[in-house]
Amino acid sequence: MFPKYDVIVVGGGHAGCEAASAAANLGSKVLLITMDMNKIAQMSCNPAMGGVAKGQIVREIDALGGMSGIVTDKTMIQFRMLNRSKGAAMWSPRCQSDRMRFAEEWRITLEQNLNVDFWQDMVVGMVVKDNQVSGVVTSMGLEVLSNSVILTSGTFMNGLIHIGEKQFGGGRAGERASKGITEQLVQLGFEAGRMKTGTPPRVDARSINYEVMEEQAGDVDPGKFSYTDTPKLKEQRSCHITYTNKKVHAILEKGFDKSPMFAGRIKGIGPRYCPSIEDKINRFAERERHQIFVEPEGWNTVEVYVNGFSTSLPEEVQYEALHSIVGFENAKMFRPGYAIEYDYFPPTQLKMTLETKLVENLFFAGQINGTTGYEEAACQGMMAGINAHLKVKEENPFILSRSEAYIGVLIDDLINKGTDEPYRMFTSRAEYRILLRQDNADLRLTEKSYKLGLASEKRMQRVREKRGQIKQMSEELAKIKYKPNEINNHLETLGTASIKEKSALINLVKRPEVSFEKLRSLEGSVAEFLNQFDHEVVEQVEILTKYASYIDKEEKMAQKLYELEGFRIPVSFDYDNLKAISSEGREKLKTIRPDTIGQASRISGVSPSDISILMVYLGR
């Protein structure tokens, strides 16, 4: 009934979609198995993509030839660039998405790929022999063979939904949980754990009083995620902001005795940076209010996502508390919030390629690795899809370092540090965030992907042209000079010191108060000069000019890291021979078995002195 596939992807969420797309676009024959074909790329939580550090990841996915950025651009209803008041390293694109259109566009994208086949069924186990996977077994009793398998199970493996004192199996509201895989993996020697996440109630927009809320509109000149020619957003929908209050908190507290979290019925660890509303008012009892973001779910629906009100309290408590929030006095609920527990596998059991150490050709991506968020899942899916394809074709693996991409930071953190709570990406996790900006992801990554065969020739040509324009603009910028009488009035207008002698425009732009856009409106010759170049190029040159010394410093630090990555550790190295290192260091090194000195240096519990001893022993 089925041919033998190169790659089987289990799960049709964000990780599964990117995994299937990447492997198929590289030339592998892929089968995507999902429990419900109508729920491919479902936005299970809030209808949004991007955000702080997450937006950088979406741009990196796009730069590598992935599809999340393109799908997002085609289906967003609002765009905002966050942290514009901060340095360029902190700028983070975020958008509101049309939930239904997002899922539809992903399915269309996958169906147009002739290398992707689909099957609707539950995978209950894998075909494993001699620690090597060779296919999967479905609930219908079908055995499908493949050269590799990528598990992207999301919250479905032994999923358990909690609402007050009620609990029932499910991977998402209205959908059954997945059974069988965890039990088999544990038998094979894997360590498993439980995590928890939650979601807020959905509300009818027709019953909300928006007039008493604060409107949050999109950017006047909205940007986008993809570096390709995706459509520019011309019309936007606003979000709104309101707040909880003392009355709301008092109502919620009345339900604490029925809270599955406080009663101990939930065993899994929840996300630290996205706590439930009951957790917020319990941990931050001194706060009189908490912010609520009212987010539309699409162009043609009245369903609203109540961001900031995630809860697993009884339905009647949720309903009563909602009615005490300003603007929600007459709100009608479509469905209540709930918490969900699910199985995950500590990611220290993986190689840097996301292939498991115990079973060859088996890859994990997404929430099965302990992460949270669509963006974190999608980038893991893409990397697993790439590496599954490369493994099948017996080619070298594709690994991104911490200095090359946020994707590299995420995977390196997971493999070397592990996580016992849902992992979320932040800019603070990256040591080289001035290098890893959202504006230069194409310059950093497209050539690498092009050499793999994933990024197209058209993408690569765009990058070549962009580099050429950046070089040209930088060279011409250094030649433009102004006398004091030509520019001082403009400098004073901008609130910066005047010059006393002839000065190059490039030096003036280094000042914090001065930007190309501000000078454009004041000085005609500047406007004439800038009009020769694309907006992306102008922005890039300004960033490179203002942050030149910081960029240079980070590049030197990254070079040192690169040198450590070049010191490889033999696969069969016996750490028991290192008598002088700490017992914790030895234990961690034996468990994770790093490939390089650089990787070893980033393992929690391995000290600098342990690394020094290891380097001496290896003759370095």
Coordinates of C-alpha atoms in Angstrom, one line a residue:
M1 CA 0.0 0.0 0.0
F2 CA 2.8 2.4 0.9
P3 CA 6.2 2.8 -0.8
K4 CA 9.3 3.1 1.4
Y5 CA 9.8 6.7 2.3
D6 CA 13.1 8.6 2.9
V7 CA 11.5 10.5 5.8
I8 CA 8.3 10.0 7.8
V9 CA 7.2 13.1 9.8
V10 CA 4.8 12.3 12.7
G11 CA 2.7 15.3 13.6
G12 CA 1.3 18.2 11.5
G13 CA 2.1 21.1 13.7
H14 CA 4.6 23.9 13.1
A15 CA 7.6 21.6 13.6
G16 CA 6.1 18.9 11.4
C17 CA 5.2 21.3 8.6
E18 CA 8.7 22.7 8.4
A19 CA 10.3 19.3 8.7
A20 CA 8.2 17.9 5.9
S21 CA 8.8 21.0 3.7
A22 CA 12.6 21.1 4.3
A23 CA 13.2 17.4 3.6
A24 CA 10.9 17.4 0.6
N25 CA 12.4 20.5 -0.9
L26 CA 15.8 19.0 -0.6
G27 CA 14.6 16.0 -2.6
S28 CA 13.5 13.4 -0.1
K29 CA 10.3 11.5 -0.5
V30 CA 8.3 12.4 2.6
L31 CA 5.1 11.1 4.3
L32 CA 3.4 13.4 6.8
I33 CA 1.2 11.5 9.2
T34 CA -1.2 13.5 11.3
M35 CA -4.2 12.6 13.4
D36 CA -6.4 15.2 11.7
M37 CA -5.7 16.6 8.2
N38 CA -8.0 19.6 9.0
K39 CA -5.7 20.7 11.8
I40 CA -2.4 21.0 10.0
A41 CA -0.4 24.0 11.2
Q42 CA -3.1 24.8 13.8
M43 CA -2.3 27.8 16.0
S44 CA -3.2 26.0 19.2
C45 CA -2.5 29.0 21.4
N46 CA -2.4 32.7 20.4
P47 CA -2.9 33.8 16.8
A48 CA 0.4 35.4 16.4
M49 CA 3.9 34.8 15.1
G50 CA 7.2 36.4 16.1
G51 CA 7.9 38.6 19.1
V52 CA 11.1 39.2 21.1
A53 CA 13.8 36.8 19.8
K54 CA 11.0 34.7 18.2
G55 CA 10.7 37.1 15.3
Q56 CA 14.4 36.7 14.7
I57 CA 13.9 32.9 14.5
V58 CA 11.1 33.3 11.9
R59 CA 13.4 35.5 9.8
E60 CA 16.2 32.9 10.1
I61 CA 13.8 30.2 9.0
D62 CA 13.0 32.3 6.0
A63 CA 16.6 33.1 5.2
L64 CA 17.3 29.3 5.2
G65 CA 14.5 28.6 2.7
G66 CA 11.8 27.6 5.2
M67 CA 8.2 28.5 4.8
S68 CA 7.0 30.0 8.1
G69 CA 7.9 33.6 7.1
I70 CA 6.1 33.3 3.7
V71 CA 3.0 31.7 5.2
T72 CA 3.0 34.4 8.0
D73 CA 3.2 37.3 5.5
K74 CA 0.4 36.0 3.4
T75 CA -2.0 35.6 6.4
M76 CA -1.2 38.3 8.9
I77 CA -3.7 40.9 10.0
Q78 CA -1.3 43.2 11.9
F79 CA 2.4 43.9 12.0
R80 CA 4.5 45.6 14.7
M81 CA 8.3 45.9 15.1
L82 CA 8.9 45.6 18.8
N83 CA 11.6 47.3 20.8
R84 CA 12.3 50.1 18.2
S85 CA 13.3 52.4 21.1
K86 CA 16.2 50.1 21.9
G87 CA 19.2 49.1 20.0
A88 CA 19.0 47.2 16.7
A89 CA 19.9 43.9 18.3
M90 CA 16.6 44.0 20.2
W91 CA 14.3 44.9 17.3
S92 CA 11.9 42.0 16.9
P93 CA 9.1 41.6 14.3
R94 CA 5.7 40.4 15.5
C95 CA 2.4 40.0 13.8
Q96 CA -1.2 39.0 14.5
S97 CA -2.3 36.1 12.2
D98 CA -5.5 35.0 10.8
R99 CA -5.7 31.6 12.5
M100 CA -7.8 29.9 9.8
R101 CA -5.9 31.4 6.9
F102 CA -2.6 30.5 8.4
A103 CA -3.5 26.8 8.6
E104 CA -5.0 26.8 5.2
E105 CA -2.0 28.4 3.6
W106 CA 0.4 25.9 5.2
R107 CA -1.7 23.0 3.9
I108 CA -1.8 24.5 0.4
T109 CA 2.0 24.9 0.5
L110 CA 2.5 21.3 1.5
E111 CA 0.0 19.9 -1.0
Q112 CA 1.7 21.8 -3.8
N113 CA 5.0 19.9 -2.9
L114 CA 5.0 16.7 -5.0
N115 CA 7.5 15.1 -2.7
V116 CA 5.0 15.2 0.2
D117 CA 2.4 12.5 0.8
F118 CA -0.2 12.6 3.6
W119 CA -1.8 10.0 5.8
Q120 CA -4.5 10.6 8.5
D121 CA -3.9 8.2 11.4
M122 CA -2.3 8.0 14.8
V123 CA 1.2 6.6 15.1
V124 CA 1.3 4.2 18.1
G125 CA 4.8 2.9 17.7
M126 CA 7.9 2.7 15.6
V127 CA 9.7 -0.1 13.8
V128 CA 13.1 -0.4 15.6
K129 CA 15.7 -3.1 15.2
D130 CA 19.3 -3.0 16.5
N131 CA 18.8 0.5 17.7
Q132 CA 17.8 1.8 14.3
V133 CA 14.4 3.0 13.2
S134 CA 13.0 1.8 9.9
G135 CA 9.4 3.0 10.0
V136 CA 6.2 3.5 12.1
V137 CA 3.1 1.5 13.1
T138 CA -0.3 3.2 13.1
S139 CA -3.5 2.7 15.1
M140 CA -5.0 1.0 12.0
G141 CA -2.3 -1.6 12.3
L142 CA -0.4 -0.4 9.2
E143 CA 3.3 -0.6 9.1
V144 CA 5.0 2.1 6.9
L145 CA 8.7 1.8 6.3
S146 CA 11.2 4.7 5.9
N147 CA 14.9 5.5 6.2
S148 CA 14.2 8.0 9.0
V149 CA 11.5 9.2 11.3
I150 CA 10.9 12.7 12.8
L151 CA 8.7 12.9 15.9
T152 CA 6.9 16.2 16.3
S153 CA 4.2 15.2 18.7
G154 CA 3.4 18.6 20.3
T155 CA 1.2 18.3 23.3
F156 CA -0.4 15.1 22.2
M157 CA 1.7 12.3 23.7
N158 CA -0.5 11.1 26.7
G159 CA -2.0 14.6 26.7
L160 CA -4.3 15.3 29.7
I161 CA -6.6 18.4 29.8
H162 CA -7.5 20.1 33.1
I163 CA -10.5 22.4 33.7
G164 CA -11.1 22.8 37.5
E165 CA -11.7 19.4 39.0
K166 CA -12.4 17.8 35.6
Q167 CA -9.7 16.1 33.6
F168 CA -9.8 14.1 30.4
G169 CA -7.4 12.8 27.8
G170 CA -6.7 15.1 24.8
G171 CA -3.9 16.7 22.9
R172 CA -5.9 19.9 22.3
A173 CA -9.5 20.9 23.0
G174 CA -11.8 18.5 21.1
E175 CA -8.9 16.2 20.0
R176 CA -7.8 12.9 21.4
A177 CA -4.4 12.3 22.9
S178 CA -1.7 10.1 21.2
K179 CA -0.8 6.8 22.9
G180 CA 1.9 4.3 22.6
I181 CA 5.0 6.2 21.6
T182 CA 6.1 7.2 25.0
E183 CA 5.9 3.7 26.4
Q184 CA 8.0 2.3 23.5
L185 CA 10.6 5.0 23.9
V186 CA 10.9 4.4 27.6
Q187 CA 11.3 0.6 26.9
L188 CA 14.1 1.5 24.5
G189 CA 15.9 3.4 27.3
F190 CA 14.8 7.0 26.9
E191 CA 14.1 9.2 29.9
A192 CA 10.7 10.9 29.7
G193 CA 9.1 13.7 31.7
R194 CA 5.9 15.7 31.9
M195 CA 5.3 19.4 31.1
K196 CA 2.3 21.6 31.3
T197 CA 1.0 24.5 29.2
G198 CA -2.3 26.4 29.2
T199 CA -4.6 28.5 27.1
P200 CA -7.1 31.3 27.9
P201 CA -10.8 31.4 27.2
R202 CA -12.0 32.5 23.7
V203 CA -14.6 35.2 23.7
D204 CA -17.2 36.7 21.3
A205 CA -16.0 40.1 20.0
R206 CA -19.6 41.2 19.5
S207 CA -20.0 41.1 23.3
I208 CA -16.9 43.2 24.1
N209 CA -16.9 46.9 24.8
Y210 CA -13.8 48.1 22.9
E211 CA -14.5 51.8 23.6
V212 CA -13.3 51.5 27.2
M213 CA -10.1 49.8 26.2
E214 CA -6.7 51.1 24.9
E215 CA -6.3 50.5 21.2
Q216 CA -3.0 48.9 20.0
A217 CA -2.7 49.5 16.3
G218 CA -0.1 48.1 13.9
D219 CA 2.9 50.0 12.5
V220 CA 2.1 52.9 10.2
D221 CA 4.5 51.4 7.7
P222 CA 4.2 47.6 8.4
G223 CA 7.1 45.3 7.6
K224 CA 7.1 41.6 7.0
F225 CA 9.0 38.5 7.8
S226 CA 10.1 37.0 4.5
Y227 CA 13.0 38.3 2.4
T228 CA 11.0 37.2 -0.7
D229 CA 8.4 39.2 -2.6
T230 CA 5.5 38.4 -0.3
P231 CA 2.6 40.9 -0.3
K232 CA 2.9 44.0 1.8
L233 CA 0.1 44.4 4.4
K234 CA -2.2 47.3 3.3
E235 CA -5.0 47.0 5.9
Q236 CA -4.7 46.0 9.6
R237 CA -6.8 45.0 12.5
S238 CA -6.1 46.5 15.9
C239 CA -5.6 44.7 19.2
H240 CA -6.8 46.2 22.5
I241 CA -5.4 46.4 26.0
T242 CA -7.3 46.2 29.3
Y243 CA -6.4 45.1 32.8
T244 CA -7.5 42.8 35.7
N245 CA -8.4 44.4 39.0
K246 CA -8.8 43.6 42.7
K247 CA -12.3 42.3 42.2
V248 CA -11.2 40.0 39.4
H249 CA -8.4 38.6 41.6
A250 CA -10.8 38.0 44.5
I251 CA -13.1 36.1 42.3
L252 CA -10.3 33.9 40.9
E253 CA -9.0 33.3 44.4
K254 CA -12.4 31.8 45.4
G255 CA -11.7 29.0 42.9
F256 CA -8.2 28.2 44.1
D257 CA -9.5 25.2 46.1
K258 CA -10.6 23.7 42.8
S259 CA -7.5 24.6 40.9
P260 CA -5.7 21.5 39.4
M261 CA -2.4 23.4 39.8
F262 CA -2.8 24.3 43.5
A263 CA -4.5 21.0 44.4
G264 CA -1.5 19.1 42.9
R265 CA -3.4 17.3 40.2
I266 CA -1.0 18.8 37.6
K267 CA 2.4 17.3 37.9
G268 CA 4.1 18.8 34.9
I269 CA 6.1 22.0 35.0
G270 CA 4.5 25.0 33.3
P271 CA 6.1 27.9 31.3
R272 CA 7.9 30.4 33.6
Y273 CA 7.4 33.3 31.2
C274 CA 3.8 32.7 30.4
P275 CA 2.1 31.8 33.7
S276 CA -1.6 31.3 34.2
I277 CA -3.6 34.1 35.6
E278 CA -4.1 32.2 38.9
D279 CA -0.3 31.7 39.1
K280 CA 0.3 35.4 38.5
I281 CA -2.0 36.6 41.3
N282 CA -0.6 34.0 43.6
R283 CA 3.1 34.8 42.9
F284 CA 2.6 38.5 42.6
A285 CA 0.0 39.2 45.3
E286 CA 1.3 42.8 45.7
R287 CA 0.1 43.7 42.2
E288 CA -3.3 45.2 41.9
R289 CA -3.7 44.5 38.1
H290 CA -2.3 42.5 35.2
Q291 CA -2.4 43.4 31.6
I292 CA -4.8 41.7 29.2
F293 CA -4.3 41.8 25.4
V294 CA -7.4 41.4 23.4
E295 CA -6.4 39.8 20.1
P296 CA -8.6 39.2 17.1
E297 CA -8.3 35.7 15.6
G298 CA -8.7 36.7 11.9
W299 CA -10.3 38.9 9.3
N300 CA -13.7 37.1 9.1
T301 CA -14.3 35.8 12.6
V302 CA -15.6 37.3 15.8
E303 CA -13.5 34.9 18.0
V304 CA -11.1 36.7 20.3
Y305 CA -8.1 35.4 22.1
V306 CA -7.8 36.8 25.7
N307 CA -4.0 36.9 26.0
G308 CA -2.8 37.1 29.6
F309 CA -5.8 35.2 31.0
S310 CA -4.6 31.6 30.6
T311 CA -6.3 29.5 33.3
S312 CA -7.4 26.0 34.3
L313 CA -9.9 27.2 36.9
P314 CA -13.6 25.9 36.7
E315 CA -15.6 27.4 33.9
E316 CA -18.0 29.3 36.1
V317 CA -15.1 31.0 37.9
Q318 CA -13.5 32.0 34.6
Y319 CA -16.8 33.4 33.4
E320 CA -17.5 35.4 36.6
A321 CA -13.9 36.8 36.7
L322 CA -14.0 37.8 33.0
H323 CA -17.2 39.8 33.6
S324 CA -15.3 42.0 36.1
I325 CA -12.6 43.0 33.6
V326 CA -13.2 46.5 32.1
G327 CA -14.8 45.9 28.6
F328 CA -15.7 42.3 29.3
E329 CA -18.8 43.1 31.5
N330 CA -21.2 41.4 29.0
A331 CA -18.6 39.0 27.4
K332 CA -19.8 35.7 26.0
M333 CA -17.4 32.8 26.1
F334 CA -16.9 30.5 23.1
R335 CA -14.9 28.0 25.2
P336 CA -13.1 28.1 28.5
G337 CA -9.4 28.1 29.1
Y338 CA -7.7 24.9 30.2
A339 CA -4.3 23.5 31.1
I340 CA -2.7 20.5 29.4
E341 CA 0.0 18.1 30.5
Y342 CA 2.0 16.1 28.0
D343 CA 5.1 13.9 27.7
Y344 CA 8.4 15.3 26.6
F345 CA 11.9 13.8 26.4
P346 CA 14.9 15.8 28.0
P347 CA 16.8 17.0 24.9
T348 CA 20.2 16.1 26.3
Q349 CA 19.4 12.7 24.7
L350 CA 19.8 14.2 21.3
K351 CA 22.8 15.0 19.0
M352 CA 23.3 18.5 17.6
T353 CA 21.4 17.4 14.5
L354 CA 18.3 16.5 16.6
E355 CA 18.9 12.8 16.0
T356 CA 18.5 10.7 19.1
K357 CA 21.6 9.1 20.5
L358 CA 19.9 5.9 21.4
V359 CA 18.1 5.2 18.1
E360 CA 19.8 5.9 14.8
N361 CA 17.7 7.9 12.2
L362 CA 15.1 8.9 14.8
F363 CA 14.8 12.7 15.2
F364 CA 12.8 14.8 17.7
A365 CA 11.6 18.3 17.0
G366 CA 9.3 20.8 18.9
Q367 CA 7.6 20.4 22.2
I368 CA 8.8 16.8 22.5
N369 CA 12.1 18.5 23.3
G370 CA 10.7 20.7 26.0
T371 CA 10.3 23.9 24.1
T372 CA 7.3 26.2 23.9
G373 CA 6.2 28.4 21.0
Y374 CA 5.4 28.0 17.3
E375 CA 8.7 29.6 16.3
E376 CA 10.9 27.4 18.4
A377 CA 9.1 24.4 17.1
A378 CA 9.2 25.4 13.5
C379 CA 13.0 26.0 13.5
Q380 CA 13.6 22.6 15.1
G381 CA 11.4 21.0 12.5
M382 CA 13.3 22.6 9.7
M383 CA 16.7 21.5 11.1
A384 CA 15.5 18.0 11.8
G385 CA 14.1 17.8 8.2
I386 CA 17.3 19.0 6.8
N387 CA 19.4 16.6 8.8
A388 CA 17.1 13.6 8.3
H389 CA 17.5 14.2 4.5
L390 CA 21.3 14.5 4.8
K391 CA 21.6 11.4 7.0
V392 CA 19.6 9.4 4.4
K393 CA 21.7 10.7 1.6
E394 CA 24.9 10.0 3.7
E395 CA 26.0 13.6 3.5
N396 CA 27.5 15.8 6.2
P397 CA 25.1 17.1 8.9
F398 CA 24.0 20.8 8.9
I399 CA 24.6 22.4 12.3
L400 CA 24.4 26.1 13.1
S401 CA 26.6 27.6 15.9
R402 CA 25.6 30.0 18.6
S403 CA 27.3 32.9 16.7
E404 CA 25.5 32.1 13.5
A405 CA 21.9 32.0 14.5
Y406 CA 19.3 32.1 17.3
I407 CA 18.4 28.6 15.9
G408 CA 22.0 27.6 16.9
V409 CA 21.6 29.1 20.3
L410 CA 18.3 27.3 20.9
I411 CA 19.6 23.8 19.8
D412 CA 22.9 24.3 21.7
D413 CA 21.0 25.2 24.9
L414 CA 18.7 22.2 24.6
I415 CA 21.5 19.7 23.9
N416 CA 24.1 20.9 26.3
K417 CA 22.0 22.4 29.2
G418 CA 18.7 20.5 28.8
T419 CA 15.5 22.0 30.2
D420 CA 13.2 20.9 33.0
E421 CA 10.6 23.7 32.2
P422 CA 9.2 24.8 28.8
Y423 CA 12.1 26.5 27.0
R424 CA 11.4 29.9 25.4
M425 CA 13.9 31.9 23.4
F426 CA 14.9 35.4 24.5
T427 CA 17.5 37.8 23.1
S428 CA 19.3 37.5 26.5
R429 CA 20.1 33.8 25.8
A430 CA 22.4 34.8 22.9
E431 CA 25.9 36.0 23.6
Y432 CA 26.3 37.4 20.1
R433 CA 22.9 39.1 19.7
I434 CA 24.5 42.2 17.9
L435 CA 25.5 39.7 15.2
L436 CA 22.2 37.9 15.2
R437 CA 19.9 40.7 14.3
Q438 CA 16.5 40.2 12.5
D439 CA 17.6 42.5 9.7
N440 CA 20.7 40.5 8.6
A441 CA 19.4 36.9 8.8
D442 CA 19.6 36.6 5.0
L443 CA 23.2 37.8 4.9
R444 CA 24.1 35.3 7.7
L445 CA 22.3 32.2 6.5
T446 CA 21.1 32.1 2.9
E447 CA 24.4 31.2 1.4
K448 CA 24.7 28.2 3.8
S449 CA 21.3 27.0 2.8
Y450 CA 21.9 27.6 -0.9
K451 CA 25.0 25.3 -0.7
L452 CA 22.7 22.6 0.8
G453 CA 20.2 23.0 -2.0
L454 CA 17.4 24.4 0.1
A455 CA 17.5 28.1 -0.6
S456 CA 16.8 28.8 -4.2
E457 CA 19.0 30.5 -6.8
K458 CA 16.6 33.5 -6.8
R459 CA 17.1 33.9 -3.0
M460 CA 20.9 33.7 -3.4
Q461 CA 20.9 36.3 -6.1
R462 CA 18.9 38.7 -3.9
V463 CA 21.5 38.4 -1.2
R464 CA 24.3 39.0 -3.7
E465 CA 22.6 42.1 -4.9
K466 CA 22.0 43.3 -1.4
R467 CA 25.6 42.8 -0.4
G468 CA 26.7 44.7 -3.5
Q469 CA 24.4 47.6 -2.7
I470 CA 25.6 47.7 0.9
K471 CA 29.2 47.8 -0.2
Q472 CA 28.4 50.5 -2.8
M473 CA 26.5 52.7 -0.3
S474 CA 29.1 52.4 2.4
E475 CA 31.9 53.4 0.0
E476 CA 29.9 56.4 -1.3
L477 CA 28.8 57.4 2.2
A478 CA 32.5 57.8 3.3
K479 CA 33.1 60.3 0.4
I480 CA 30.2 62.6 1.3
K481 CA 31.4 65.5 3.5
Y482 CA 29.7 68.6 4.9
K483 CA 31.1 72.0 5.9
P484 CA 29.8 73.4 9.2
N485 CA 27.6 76.0 7.5
E486 CA 26.0 73.3 5.4
I487 CA 24.9 71.0 8.2
N488 CA 25.0 72.7 11.6
N489 CA 21.4 74.0 11.5
H490 CA 20.2 70.5 10.8
L491 CA 22.3 69.0 13.6
E492 CA 21.0 71.6 16.1
T493 CA 17.4 70.7 15.0
L494 CA 18.2 67.0 15.9
G495 CA 19.6 68.0 19.3
T496 CA 23.2 67.1 18.7
A497 CA 26.4 69.1 18.8
S498 CA 27.4 71.2 15.8
I499 CA 30.6 70.6 13.9
K500 CA 33.6 73.0 13.7
E501 CA 35.3 71.6 10.7
K502 CA 34.4 69.6 7.6
S503 CA 33.0 66.2 8.5
A504 CA 32.1 63.0 6.7
L505 CA 28.4 62.0 6.7
I506 CA 29.4 58.5 7.9
N507 CA 30.7 60.1 11.1
L508 CA 27.6 62.1 11.7
V509 CA 25.4 59.0 11.4
K510 CA 27.4 57.4 14.2
R511 CA 25.7 59.8 16.6
P512 CA 22.7 58.4 18.5
E513 CA 20.6 61.4 17.7
V514 CA 21.2 61.2 14.0
S515 CA 19.6 58.8 11.5
F516 CA 19.4 58.7 7.8
E517 CA 15.6 59.1 7.9
K518 CA 15.8 62.3 10.1
L519 CA 18.5 63.8 7.8
R520 CA 16.4 62.8 4.8
S521 CA 13.6 65.2 5.8
L522 CA 16.1 68.0 6.6
E523 CA 18.7 67.9 3.9
G524 CA 17.8 67.5 0.2
S525 CA 21.2 66.1 -0.9
V526 CA 20.9 63.3 1.8
A527 CA 17.4 62.4 0.5
E528 CA 18.8 62.3 -3.1
F529 CA 21.6 60.0 -2.0
L530 CA 19.4 57.6 0.0
N531 CA 16.8 57.3 -2.8
Q532 CA 19.4 55.4 -4.9
F533 CA 19.1 52.4 -2.4
D534 CA 16.5 50.0 -1.1
H535 CA 15.1 50.6 2.4
E536 CA 16.7 47.3 3.6
V537 CA 20.1 48.4 2.4
V538 CA 19.9 51.9 4.0
E539 CA 18.8 50.3 7.3
Q540 CA 21.7 47.8 7.1
V541 CA 24.3 50.4 6.4
E542 CA 23.1 52.6 9.2
I543 CA 23.2 49.7 11.7
L544 CA 26.7 48.6 10.5
T545 CA 27.9 52.3 10.9
K546 CA 26.4 52.9 14.3
Y547 CA 27.5 49.6 15.9
A548 CA 30.8 49.0 14.0
S549 CA 32.9 48.7 17.2
Y550 CA 30.4 46.4 19.0
I551 CA 30.1 44.2 15.9
D552 CA 33.8 43.9 15.5
K553 CA 34.2 42.9 19.2
E554 CA 31.5 40.2 18.9
E555 CA 33.0 38.9 15.7
K556 CA 36.4 38.4 17.5
M557 CA 34.6 36.7 20.4
A558 CA 32.8 34.4 17.9
Q559 CA 36.1 33.6 16.2
K560 CA 37.5 32.3 19.6
L561 CA 34.4 30.1 19.9
Y562 CA 34.9 28.9 16.4
E563 CA 38.4 27.8 17.2
L564 CA 37.2 25.8 20.2
E565 CA 34.6 24.1 17.9
G566 CA 37.5 23.0 15.8
F567 CA 39.0 20.9 18.6
R568 CA 37.1 17.6 18.1
I569 CA 36.7 15.0 20.9
P570 CA 36.9 11.3 19.7
V571 CA 33.5 9.6 19.9
S572 CA 35.0 6.7 22.0
F573 CA 36.8 9.1 24.4
D574 CA 36.9 7.6 27.9
Y575 CA 36.2 10.3 30.4
D576 CA 36.9 8.0 33.3
N577 CA 40.6 8.5 32.4
L578 CA 40.3 12.1 33.5
K579 CA 41.0 11.7 37.2
A580 CA 41.5 15.4 37.9
I581 CA 38.1 16.7 36.7
S582 CA 35.1 17.2 38.9
S583 CA 32.7 14.3 39.4
E584 CA 29.8 16.4 38.1
G585 CA 31.8 17.4 35.1
R586 CA 32.7 13.7 34.3
E587 CA 29.1 12.7 34.7
K588 CA 27.8 15.4 32.4
L589 CA 30.5 14.8 29.8
K590 CA 29.7 11.0 29.8
T591 CA 26.0 11.7 29.5
I592 CA 26.0 14.3 26.7
R593 CA 29.3 13.1 25.0
P594 CA 30.1 16.4 23.2
D595 CA 31.6 16.5 19.8
T596 CA 34.0 19.4 20.4
I597 CA 35.7 21.3 23.2
G598 CA 33.5 24.2 22.4
Q599 CA 30.4 22.2 23.0
A600 CA 31.9 20.7 26.2
S601 CA 32.6 24.2 27.5
R602 CA 28.8 25.0 27.4
I603 CA 27.6 22.0 29.3
S604 CA 26.0 22.9 32.7
G605 CA 28.2 21.5 35.5
V606 CA 31.4 21.4 33.4
S607 CA 33.8 24.0 34.8
P608 CA 36.6 25.9 33.0
S609 CA 39.2 23.9 34.9
D610 CA 37.5 20.7 33.6
I611 CA 37.9 22.0 30.1
S612 CA 41.5 22.9 30.7
I613 CA 42.3 19.4 31.9
L614 CA 40.4 17.9 28.9
M615 CA 42.3 20.1 26.4
V616 CA 45.7 19.1 28.0
Y617 CA 44.7 15.4 27.8
L618 CA 43.8 15.8 24.1
G619 CA 47.1 17.5 23.4
R620 CA 45.7 21.0 22.9

